[in-house]
Amino acid sequence: MKQFPIRILIAKPGLDGHDRGAKVIARGLRDAGMEVIYTGLRQSPQMIAEAALQEDVNIVGLSILSGSHMTLVPAIRAEMDAMDLASVPLVLGGILPDEDQRALLDGGVSAVFGPGAGLGEIVSTIEQLCARPADQTT
Amino acid sequence: MRAASRSDNVNFEDIRAGDRRALSRFLTLVENSRDVVAEELAELSRRADDHQIIGVTGPPGSGKSTLIAALTKLYREVGRTVAIVAVDPSSPFTGGALLGDRIRLKALAGDKGVFIRSMASRGSLGGLAWRTQDVVRVLAAAGFNIVIVETVGAGQTEVDIAGLSPTTVVVQAPGAGDDVQANKAGLLEIADILVVNKSDLPGAERAKNALKAMLDLGHPTKAKAQDQPIWVPPIVLTSAIEERGINDLAECIASQFSYMQKHGLLVAFQEAQLRAEFMHRLRETLQRRLFDTFTAEEFAGIIRRMVQERIEPQRAVDQLLQNVEFRRRK
């Protein structure tokens, strides 16, 4: 049984003008054997959900540094759910206060990675979230 | 990860009716599986209405994605729907890939008349992925008027696109080399239309002249080899980022396509495509069946012996195959 690479969308929502973090993660996930679709900067919730739909990704990773996560992330989750993508997990990287993290984890975000999170931890969390059924066709 | 199996029910009516989720999931099945969707693909191919396939190739950074964005915008203005398949390379070491073509296609987001799918090449070396042909077929059957295929950044030999799209646009940027470079075999030979993009940069005219000199020396080897009427590739100067020259490019694409139709070349192209695909699938299937007859230990054993006993690779292959029976030619 051959496994196919995990397909992940890495997106930068909102008005951040800084995507070094997203690029480091995209590169790290590529080197971990994933197919990483990177959208670039300044994506609206609709654009991100639509890209996730068209690319049929297994998981979506967001990078947010702007502080607007409590507005943007629920909006992205809602857009994705409305497009029949409720089963696609959402993970988050950025600088978020603890209480916001808890609220987001309760509201449909599967994992949050703060400053200092190791790439190994991020990769293994993503792999677990995309845990693959055994009937993968070769 | 989602499984590529029949349990993911494919509803063609949904796909034909414009259900993007159904389309997207089916494309994953097509990309990941070899046999299971063969019948479904055949069914879809029969239903494909009139559509046009345009291949865009050229070196990394020559502006393929930006050019495709500008061209798509133009097609949308006249009401044509467009699907884009963008291929980027997979790592030969990890199998991972960074698919970044959507960045340049951002302006097309939110338009329901556009569908963009990124593909990793997954070990295919011809500039496309193994399943790009099938993905294009599905998008055409889904009802898109135009399907644009962007290859990986091409060097000189990634020419598979010429077998997939009846119209191949080869994009160059200024500063790509002298007229001897322009006369080398490979990528430039497959062009139906030559584009010098980034014409806002110095050297664009010079690049155009080098290409023109190349054509003057008797370019279309492809057509001559097949004894067909000769279409001489036009050379178009564009600046995708400033959206200049895009109208000219669209006109060249349209006239090349009607030339193909007028001379019956589309039919010939499709026949050649079927032949090539047959051979490709025959090789792939033979290889799989043959490999399936050996255990991993047999493989490991012969390779170990080859290394330790310094057996020539060809002799090792012969030894491995000596007990395999092939039907004799009648």
XYZ file of C-alpha atoms in Angstrom:
468
model
C 0.000 0.000 0.000
C 1.578 3.203 -1.162
C 1.018 6.346 0.857
C 0.589 9.618 -0.927
C 2.058 12.820 0.456
C -0.052 14.917 2.784
C -1.372 17.966 0.927
C -1.401 21.056 3.103
C -2.431 24.629 2.363
C -0.321 27.254 4.130
C -2.053 30.612 4.134
C -1.507 34.075 5.522
C -4.863 35.645 6.311
C -5.423 39.322 6.799
C -3.065 42.212 6.406
C 0.239 40.857 7.757
C 3.085 42.016 5.578
C 5.530 39.507 6.953
C 5.637 35.888 5.873
C 9.043 34.611 6.876
C 7.432 32.326 9.448
C 5.024 30.902 6.890
C 7.882 30.344 4.446
C 10.033 28.607 7.054
C 7.131 26.303 7.885
C 6.297 25.699 4.206
C 9.905 24.760 3.542
C 10.098 22.555 6.642
C 6.938 20.687 5.703
C 8.228 20.241 2.164
C 11.390 18.714 3.591
C 9.196 16.447 5.719
C 7.755 15.056 2.470
C 4.496 17.002 2.269
C 3.007 18.757 -0.735
C 2.701 22.325 0.451
C 0.510 24.792 -1.387
C 1.472 28.293 -0.373
C -1.005 31.075 -1.106
C 1.105 34.125 -0.379
C 0.143 37.166 1.648
C -3.096 39.007 2.326
C -5.683 36.312 1.889
C -9.311 36.801 2.843
C -11.196 33.990 4.648
C -13.109 33.307 1.422
C -9.913 33.045 -0.620
C -8.395 30.599 1.850
C -11.473 28.385 2.024
C -11.812 28.415 -1.762
C -8.136 27.468 -2.230
C -8.546 24.624 0.287
C -11.536 23.412 -1.679
C -9.916 23.593 -5.118
C -6.722 21.928 -3.929
C -8.588 19.272 -1.908
C -6.023 19.561 0.877
C -5.909 17.294 3.889
C -5.277 20.151 6.306
C -4.939 23.938 6.394
C -2.204 25.822 8.286
C -2.606 29.522 9.028
C 0.115 31.935 10.017
C -1.100 35.048 11.831
C 0.960 37.713 13.489
C -1.381 40.654 13.189
C -3.387 40.091 16.360
C -6.612 39.759 14.414
C -6.840 36.005 14.891
C -10.077 36.144 16.917
C -11.826 37.711 13.928
C -10.130 35.933 11.044
C -9.813 32.362 12.271
C -13.496 31.787 13.149
C -14.410 33.394 9.814
C -12.126 30.983 7.951
C -13.516 28.003 9.891
C -17.067 29.136 9.065
C -16.267 29.593 5.354
C -14.682 26.155 5.219
C -17.599 24.523 7.023
C -20.012 26.175 4.609
C -18.060 24.656 1.702
C -18.361 21.132 3.069
C -14.805 21.261 4.403
C -15.751 20.733 8.057
C -13.642 17.575 8.151
C -10.495 19.432 7.079
C -8.528 20.372 10.204
C -7.212 23.868 10.787
C -3.941 24.539 12.598
C -2.536 27.877 13.574
C 0.878 29.427 14.071
C 1.638 32.844 15.462
C 1.721 34.885 18.612
C -1.518 34.370 20.532
C -2.465 35.000 24.169
C -3.256 31.822 26.122
C -6.930 32.666 26.575
C -7.353 33.226 22.835
C -5.641 29.902 22.162
C -8.120 28.138 24.436
C -11.069 29.851 22.771
C -9.841 28.947 19.292
C -9.108 25.347 20.248
C -12.677 25.121 21.511
C -13.955 26.709 18.310
C -12.749 24.350 15.619
C -8.970 24.854 15.566
C -7.063 21.570 16.013
C -3.684 22.889 17.166
C -1.907 26.152 17.904
C 1.853 26.587 17.613
C 3.430 29.532 19.371
C 6.946 30.970 19.203
C 9.554 28.297 19.839
C 7.431 25.405 18.602
C 9.799 22.880 17.011
C 9.382 21.749 13.448
C 9.391 18.117 14.577
C 6.437 18.778 16.841
C 4.576 20.603 14.066
C 5.211 17.817 11.552
C 4.113 15.054 13.897
C 0.972 16.937 14.948
C 0.019 17.467 11.303
C 0.690 13.820 10.506
C -1.520 12.721 13.386
C -4.308 15.061 12.329
C -4.126 13.658 8.808
C -3.973 10.066 10.082
C -4.444 8.049 6.999
C -6.793 5.130 6.469
C -5.186 1.868 5.383
C -7.218 1.470 2.184
C -5.045 3.926 0.263
C -4.928 2.685 -3.296
C -1.573 2.375 -4.973
C -5.188 11.209 4.203
C -8.147 10.675 1.996
C -8.243 7.291 0.348
C -8.456 6.870 -3.384
C -11.095 4.209 -3.503
C -14.521 3.652 -4.896
C -15.989 4.352 -1.514
C -15.616 8.033 -2.371
C -18.625 8.105 -4.580
C -18.165 10.182 -7.674
C -21.228 11.831 -9.002
C -20.645 13.041 -12.536
C -23.870 14.932 -12.598
C -22.630 16.946 -9.627
C -19.332 17.625 -11.381
C -21.043 18.605 -14.617
C -23.441 20.822 -12.692
C -20.519 22.792 -11.332
C -20.093 21.231 -7.884
C -16.513 22.305 -7.197
C -16.147 20.116 -4.132
C -17.111 16.998 -6.106
C -14.724 18.013 -8.884
C -11.882 18.656 -6.495
C -12.301 15.326 -4.727
C -12.452 13.463 -8.005
C -9.207 15.125 -9.102
C -7.562 13.696 -5.990
C -8.789 10.223 -6.924
C -7.377 10.688 -10.398
C -4.061 11.951 -9.086
C -3.606 9.178 -6.552
C -4.876 6.092 -8.265
C -3.923 4.109 -11.271
C -6.837 1.890 -12.141
C -9.841 2.576 -10.009
C -11.056 5.581 -11.907
C -10.316 4.343 -15.437
C -13.972 3.681 -16.254
C -15.067 6.952 -14.775
C -12.433 8.788 -16.805
C -13.539 7.141 -20.015
C -17.107 8.108 -19.226
C -16.086 11.692 -18.566
C -13.983 11.939 -21.739
C -16.973 11.004 -23.830
C -18.851 13.918 -22.369
C -16.246 16.630 -22.840
C -17.726 19.451 -24.874
C -15.712 21.766 -27.068
C -12.776 23.048 -25.143
C -9.291 24.317 -25.772
C -6.137 23.156 -24.012
C -3.237 25.593 -23.800
C 0.164 24.569 -22.479
C 2.495 27.167 -21.028
C 6.116 26.287 -20.433
C 9.450 28.033 -19.988
C 12.303 28.410 -17.519
C 11.723 29.042 -13.803
C 10.988 32.684 -13.176
C 10.200 33.544 -16.791
C 6.733 34.670 -15.719
C 4.520 31.737 -16.679
C 2.119 32.088 -13.751
C 1.811 35.857 -14.080
C 1.228 35.505 -17.816
C -1.449 32.874 -17.199
C -3.151 35.177 -14.696
C -3.243 38.004 -17.248
C -4.439 35.704 -20.036
C -7.140 34.201 -17.828
C -8.382 37.658 -16.903
C -8.767 38.397 -20.605
C -10.688 35.167 -21.258
C -12.965 35.885 -18.313
C -13.776 39.299 -19.739
C -15.249 37.595 -22.800
C -17.144 35.126 -20.644
C -15.036 31.990 -21.075
C -14.485 29.743 -18.075
C -10.907 28.716 -17.329
C -9.311 25.881 -15.404
C -5.609 26.069 -14.587
C -3.391 23.106 -13.741
C -0.085 24.276 -12.293
C 2.705 21.739 -11.903
C 5.684 22.290 -9.625
C 8.518 19.851 -8.891
C 8.578 17.228 -6.145
C 11.765 16.744 -4.186
C 13.739 13.731 -5.409
C 14.868 13.230 -1.805
C 11.770 13.595 0.347
C 8.912 13.536 -2.151
C 7.766 16.843 -0.714
C 6.922 19.847 -2.850
C 6.354 23.555 -2.525
C 3.511 24.477 -4.850
C 3.609 28.231 -5.175
C 1.851 29.093 -8.407
C -1.300 30.300 -6.654
C 0.647 33.301 -5.354
C 0.756 34.811 -8.852
C -2.793 33.745 -9.628
C -4.207 35.578 -6.622
C -6.111 38.132 -8.678
C -8.319 35.317 -10.000
C -9.545 34.339 -6.537
C -13.253 34.571 -5.881
C -14.227 34.064 -9.527
C -16.428 31.006 -9.868
C -15.505 30.813 -13.552
C -11.936 29.908 -12.628
C -10.640 26.724 -11.020
C -6.992 26.317 -10.079
C -5.342 23.048 -9.157
C -1.695 22.647 -8.149
C 0.068 19.368 -8.836
C 3.439 18.063 -7.688
C 5.448 16.300 -10.388
C 5.936 13.196 -8.167
C 9.005 11.881 -9.932
C 7.935 12.535 -13.510
C 10.757 14.234 -15.398
C 9.041 15.607 -18.493
C 7.774 18.816 -16.904
C 4.340 17.463 -15.972
C 3.037 15.010 -13.391
C 2.106 11.462 -14.449
C -1.572 12.244 -14.031
C -1.709 15.740 -15.535
C -3.271 14.412 -18.734
C -6.111 12.824 -16.786
C -6.623 15.879 -14.626
C -6.943 17.986 -17.792
C -9.445 15.505 -19.179
C -11.595 15.779 -16.069
C -11.491 19.585 -16.087
C -12.516 19.638 -19.742
C -15.366 17.242 -19.016
C -16.410 19.402 -16.072
C -17.269 22.018 -18.660
C -14.432 24.524 -18.563
C -14.026 26.250 -21.934
C -10.280 26.601 -21.595
C -7.806 24.469 -19.677
C -4.380 26.016 -19.199
C -1.522 23.767 -18.120
C 1.549 25.330 -16.551
C 4.588 23.047 -16.532
C 7.341 23.010 -13.949
C 10.062 25.520 -14.689
C 11.528 23.926 -17.802
C 15.148 23.707 -18.826
C 15.755 22.268 -22.259
C 14.298 18.770 -22.246
C 11.027 18.951 -20.331
C 8.874 18.668 -23.428
C 5.974 16.399 -22.398
C 3.611 19.353 -22.630
C 3.843 19.240 -26.431
C 2.100 15.884 -26.348
C -0.664 17.134 -24.091
C -1.701 20.513 -25.459
C -2.378 21.209 -29.143
C -1.235 24.747 -28.389
C 2.094 25.125 -26.613
C 3.285 28.549 -25.533
C 6.994 28.716 -24.691
C 7.878 31.666 -22.494
C 11.355 33.146 -22.417
C 12.727 36.102 -20.538
C 15.344 38.558 -21.823
C 18.940 37.593 -21.194
C 18.465 33.881 -21.814
C 21.468 33.498 -24.084
C 22.660 33.997 -27.633
C 21.371 32.672 -30.940
C 23.193 29.362 -30.517
C 21.190 28.733 -27.364
C 18.134 29.521 -29.440
C 19.047 26.836 -31.965
C 19.487 24.021 -29.476
C 17.060 21.154 -29.733
C 14.328 20.671 -27.198
C 12.136 23.215 -25.515
C 12.114 25.880 -28.233
C 11.293 23.283 -30.867
C 7.942 22.474 -29.310
C 6.694 26.058 -29.374
C 3.555 26.881 -31.310
C 3.871 30.389 -29.961
C 7.027 31.990 -28.608
C 6.735 34.635 -25.929
C 9.430 37.005 -24.756
C 7.971 38.013 -21.411
C 9.325 40.730 -19.113
C 9.662 42.901 -22.200
C 9.794 45.882 -19.862
C 13.362 44.767 -19.088
C 16.354 45.571 -21.305
C 17.299 42.943 -23.880
C 13.781 41.986 -24.951
C 14.270 43.005 -28.574
C 17.566 41.145 -28.680
C 15.904 38.010 -27.333
C 13.196 38.361 -29.949
C 15.783 38.698 -32.708
C 17.625 35.590 -31.531
C 14.372 33.636 -31.678
C 13.552 35.093 -35.062
C 16.968 34.073 -36.378
C 16.317 30.595 -35.036
C 13.020 30.401 -36.932
C 14.648 31.734 -40.100
C 17.047 28.798 -40.078
C 14.035 26.571 -40.580
C 12.314 25.945 -37.326
C 9.295 23.745 -37.326
C 11.040 20.413 -37.231
C 7.991 18.997 -35.532
C 5.738 19.681 -38.502
C 8.305 18.761 -41.142
C 8.937 15.446 -39.465
C 5.278 14.602 -39.737
C 4.807 15.967 -43.240
C 2.179 18.403 -42.083
C 1.333 21.923 -43.182
C 3.744 24.238 -41.456
C 2.681 26.691 -38.797
C 5.470 29.121 -38.133
C 5.429 30.129 -34.467
C 4.816 33.841 -34.000
C 6.982 35.684 -31.477
C 5.068 37.834 -29.027
C 6.531 40.425 -26.684
C 4.658 40.606 -23.399
C 5.000 42.179 -20.022
C 2.659 40.088 -17.909
C 3.134 42.219 -14.839
C 2.115 45.359 -16.753
C -0.483 43.373 -18.693
C 1.005 44.432 -22.015
C 0.974 42.216 -25.098
C -1.674 39.923 -23.630
C -4.192 40.718 -26.365
C -1.580 39.850 -29.011
C -0.877 36.569 -27.267
C -4.575 35.677 -27.083
C -4.927 36.456 -30.807
C -1.948 34.246 -31.667
C -3.428 31.418 -29.591
C -6.776 31.784 -31.330
C -5.294 31.833 -34.838
C -3.021 28.858 -34.121
C -6.022 26.915 -32.844
C -8.138 27.697 -35.899
C -5.167 26.809 -38.118
C -5.044 23.414 -36.410
C -8.766 22.952 -36.954
C -8.680 24.102 -40.574
C -5.942 21.671 -41.545
C -7.320 18.741 -39.602
C -4.338 18.833 -37.299
C -6.361 18.527 -34.111
C -7.526 15.058 -35.062
C -3.969 14.032 -35.910
C -2.797 15.496 -32.624
C -5.348 13.545 -30.645
C -4.400 10.321 -32.407
C -0.733 10.870 -31.654
C -1.679 11.626 -28.075
C -3.583 8.362 -27.729
C -0.668 6.424 -29.203
C 1.784 8.053 -26.816
C -0.469 7.473 -23.845
C -0.940 3.841 -24.810
C 2.807 3.291 -24.924
C 3.298 5.112 -21.651
C 0.638 3.084 -19.887
C 1.906 -0.143 -21.429
C 5.371 0.523 -20.046
C 3.968 1.488 -16.667
C 1.729 -1.572 -16.439
C 4.438 -3.963 -17.616
C 6.829 -2.582 -15.078
C 4.322 -2.910 -12.264
C 3.319 -6.458 -13.186
C 6.886 -7.539 -13.588
C 7.974 -5.967 -10.321
C 5.038 -7.604 -8.561
C 6.379 -11.035 -9.522
C 9.538 -10.518 -7.451
C 9.746 -10.374 -3.693
C 11.620 -7.578 -1.964
C 14.184 -10.219 -0.865
C 14.814 -11.278 -4.467
C 15.471 -7.673 -5.434
C 17.688 -7.054 -2.431
C 19.550 -10.315 -3.072
C 20.423 -9.644 -6.682
C 21.453 -6.076 -5.919
C 23.647 -7.256 -3.028
C 25.310 -9.839 -5.248
C 25.803 -7.300 -8.006
C 27.636 -4.983 -5.602
C 29.599 -7.627 -3.694
C 30.563 -9.853 -6.623
C 30.992 -6.911 -8.996
C 28.504 -8.246 -11.528
C 27.767 -5.866 -14.395
C 24.323 -4.245 -13.949
C 23.079 -5.624 -17.279
C 24.152 -9.163 -16.291
C 22.388 -8.783 -12.952
C 19.208 -7.795 -14.783
C 19.546 -10.780 -17.109
C 20.007 -13.101 -14.149
C 16.943 -11.735 -12.425
C 14.823 -12.127 -15.549
C 16.097 -15.535 -16.665
C 13.182 -17.363 -15.083
C 10.507 -14.985 -16.323
C 8.599 -16.302 -19.315
C 7.647 -13.947 -22.098
C 5.385 -14.895 -24.943
C 7.332 -15.203 -28.191
C 6.508 -13.013 -31.138
C 4.402 -15.015 -33.555
